[in-house]
Short mmCIF file of C-alpha atoms in Angstrom, two decimals:
data_model
loop_
_atom_site.label_atom_id
_atom_site.label_comp_id
_atom_site.label_asym_id
_atom_site.label_seq_id
_atom_site.Cartn_x
_atom_site.Cartn_y
_atom_site.Cartn_z
CA MET A 1 -0.18 -0.06 -0.10
CA ALA A 2 2.70 2.41 0.62
CA ARG A 3 4.70 1.51 -1.94
CA GLU A 4 3.10 3.27 -4.81
CA THR A 5 1.50 7.08 -4.14
CA ALA A 6 -1.81 6.20 -5.51
CA THR A 7 -2.31 3.52 -2.97
CA ARG A 8 -1.01 5.54 -0.54
CA SER A 9 -3.16 9.10 -1.04
CA ARG A 10 -6.22 6.48 -1.13
CA PHE A 11 -4.89 4.97 2.04
CA VAL A 12 -4.67 8.28 3.39
CA ARG A 13 -8.22 9.47 2.16
CA ASN A 14 -9.77 6.14 3.71
CA VAL A 15 -8.01 7.05 6.70
CA MET A 16 -9.93 10.28 7.60
CA ARG A 17 -12.77 9.63 6.02
CA ILE A 18 -13.34 7.25 9.00
CA VAL A 19 -11.49 10.11 11.37
CA THR A 20 -13.26 12.77 11.04
CA GLY A 21 -16.72 10.48 10.63
CA GLN A 22 -16.18 9.22 14.22
CA GLY A 23 -14.77 11.97 15.55
CA TYR A 24 -11.49 10.17 16.12
CA ASP A 25 -8.65 12.47 17.89
CA GLY A 26 -5.92 11.11 15.77
CA ILE A 27 -4.54 7.75 14.93
CA GLU A 28 -1.22 5.06 14.94
CA ILE A 29 0.84 3.59 13.05
CA ASP A 30 2.27 -0.14 13.71
CA TRP A 31 4.11 -0.86 10.79
CA GLU A 32 6.74 -4.10 12.19
CA TYR A 33 8.52 -3.70 11.15
CA PRO A 34 10.77 -2.36 8.30
CA GLU A 35 12.84 -3.84 6.04
CA SER A 36 14.66 -2.55 3.38
CA ALA A 37 15.31 1.18 1.83
CA ILE A 38 12.66 0.82 0.01
CA ASP A 39 10.87 0.04 3.37
CA ARG A 40 12.63 2.69 5.20
CA ASP A 41 11.30 5.65 2.46
CA ASN A 42 7.84 4.45 1.52
CA LEU A 43 6.70 4.20 5.81
CA THR A 44 8.80 7.83 5.69
CA HIS A 45 6.42 9.63 2.86
CA LEU A 46 3.44 7.71 4.73
CA LEU A 47 4.06 9.34 7.82
CA ARG A 48 4.67 12.89 6.85
CA GLU A 49 1.02 12.14 4.29
CA LEU A 50 -0.98 11.74 7.24
CA ARG A 51 1.01 13.64 9.34
CA THR A 52 -0.09 17.13 6.71
CA ALA A 53 -3.86 14.91 6.05
CA LEU A 54 -4.50 14.76 10.72
CA GLY A 55 -3.55 18.80 10.40
CA PRO A 56 -1.87 20.13 13.68
CA VAL A 57 -4.87 19.07 16.06
CA ARG A 58 -4.65 15.49 15.55
CA THR A 59 -1.96 13.05 16.65
CA LEU A 60 -0.34 10.93 13.91
CA SER A 61 2.44 8.49 17.01
CA VAL A 62 3.32 5.17 15.79
CA ALA A 63 4.74 2.91 17.52
CA GLY A 64 8.47 2.11 17.31
CA PRO A 65 10.94 -0.27 17.32
CA GLY A 66 11.89 -2.55 20.54
CA SER A 67 15.85 -2.18 19.19
CA ASP A 68 18.29 -1.34 17.17
CA TRP A 69 18.12 -4.77 15.21
CA TYR A 70 14.55 -4.21 13.71
CA GLY A 71 15.01 -0.08 14.06
CA ARG A 72 17.60 0.17 12.31
CA TRP A 73 15.70 0.77 9.40
CA TYR A 74 13.65 3.56 10.75
CA ASP A 75 14.44 7.21 9.63
CA ILE A 76 13.81 8.89 13.20
CA GLU A 77 14.89 12.65 11.36
CA ALA A 78 13.15 12.43 8.88
CA ILE A 79 9.69 11.12 10.71
#
C-alpha cells in the first residue's frame, strides 16, 4: 500500500474519512517492521502524508521498535 503514490493517497483519504466521520483525535501506525531502504522511504512518505492530512490538532503516533535491530530502517530525523 505504501509503495505506490496512488494507493498511499487512497489509504490516507480513507483513514481521514474514518477519523473525521468517527470524531477520532488521531491515529497510530504500527508497521512491524521496515526491512529495507525502500520500506524506510515508503514509511517516511506515508507518515508525512498522514501528518499533513491530520493537521496540527490531531495526533499521529507510531509504534516504535524495541531495539536497534528492528529500528535500523526507521529514518527518525525524517519522521
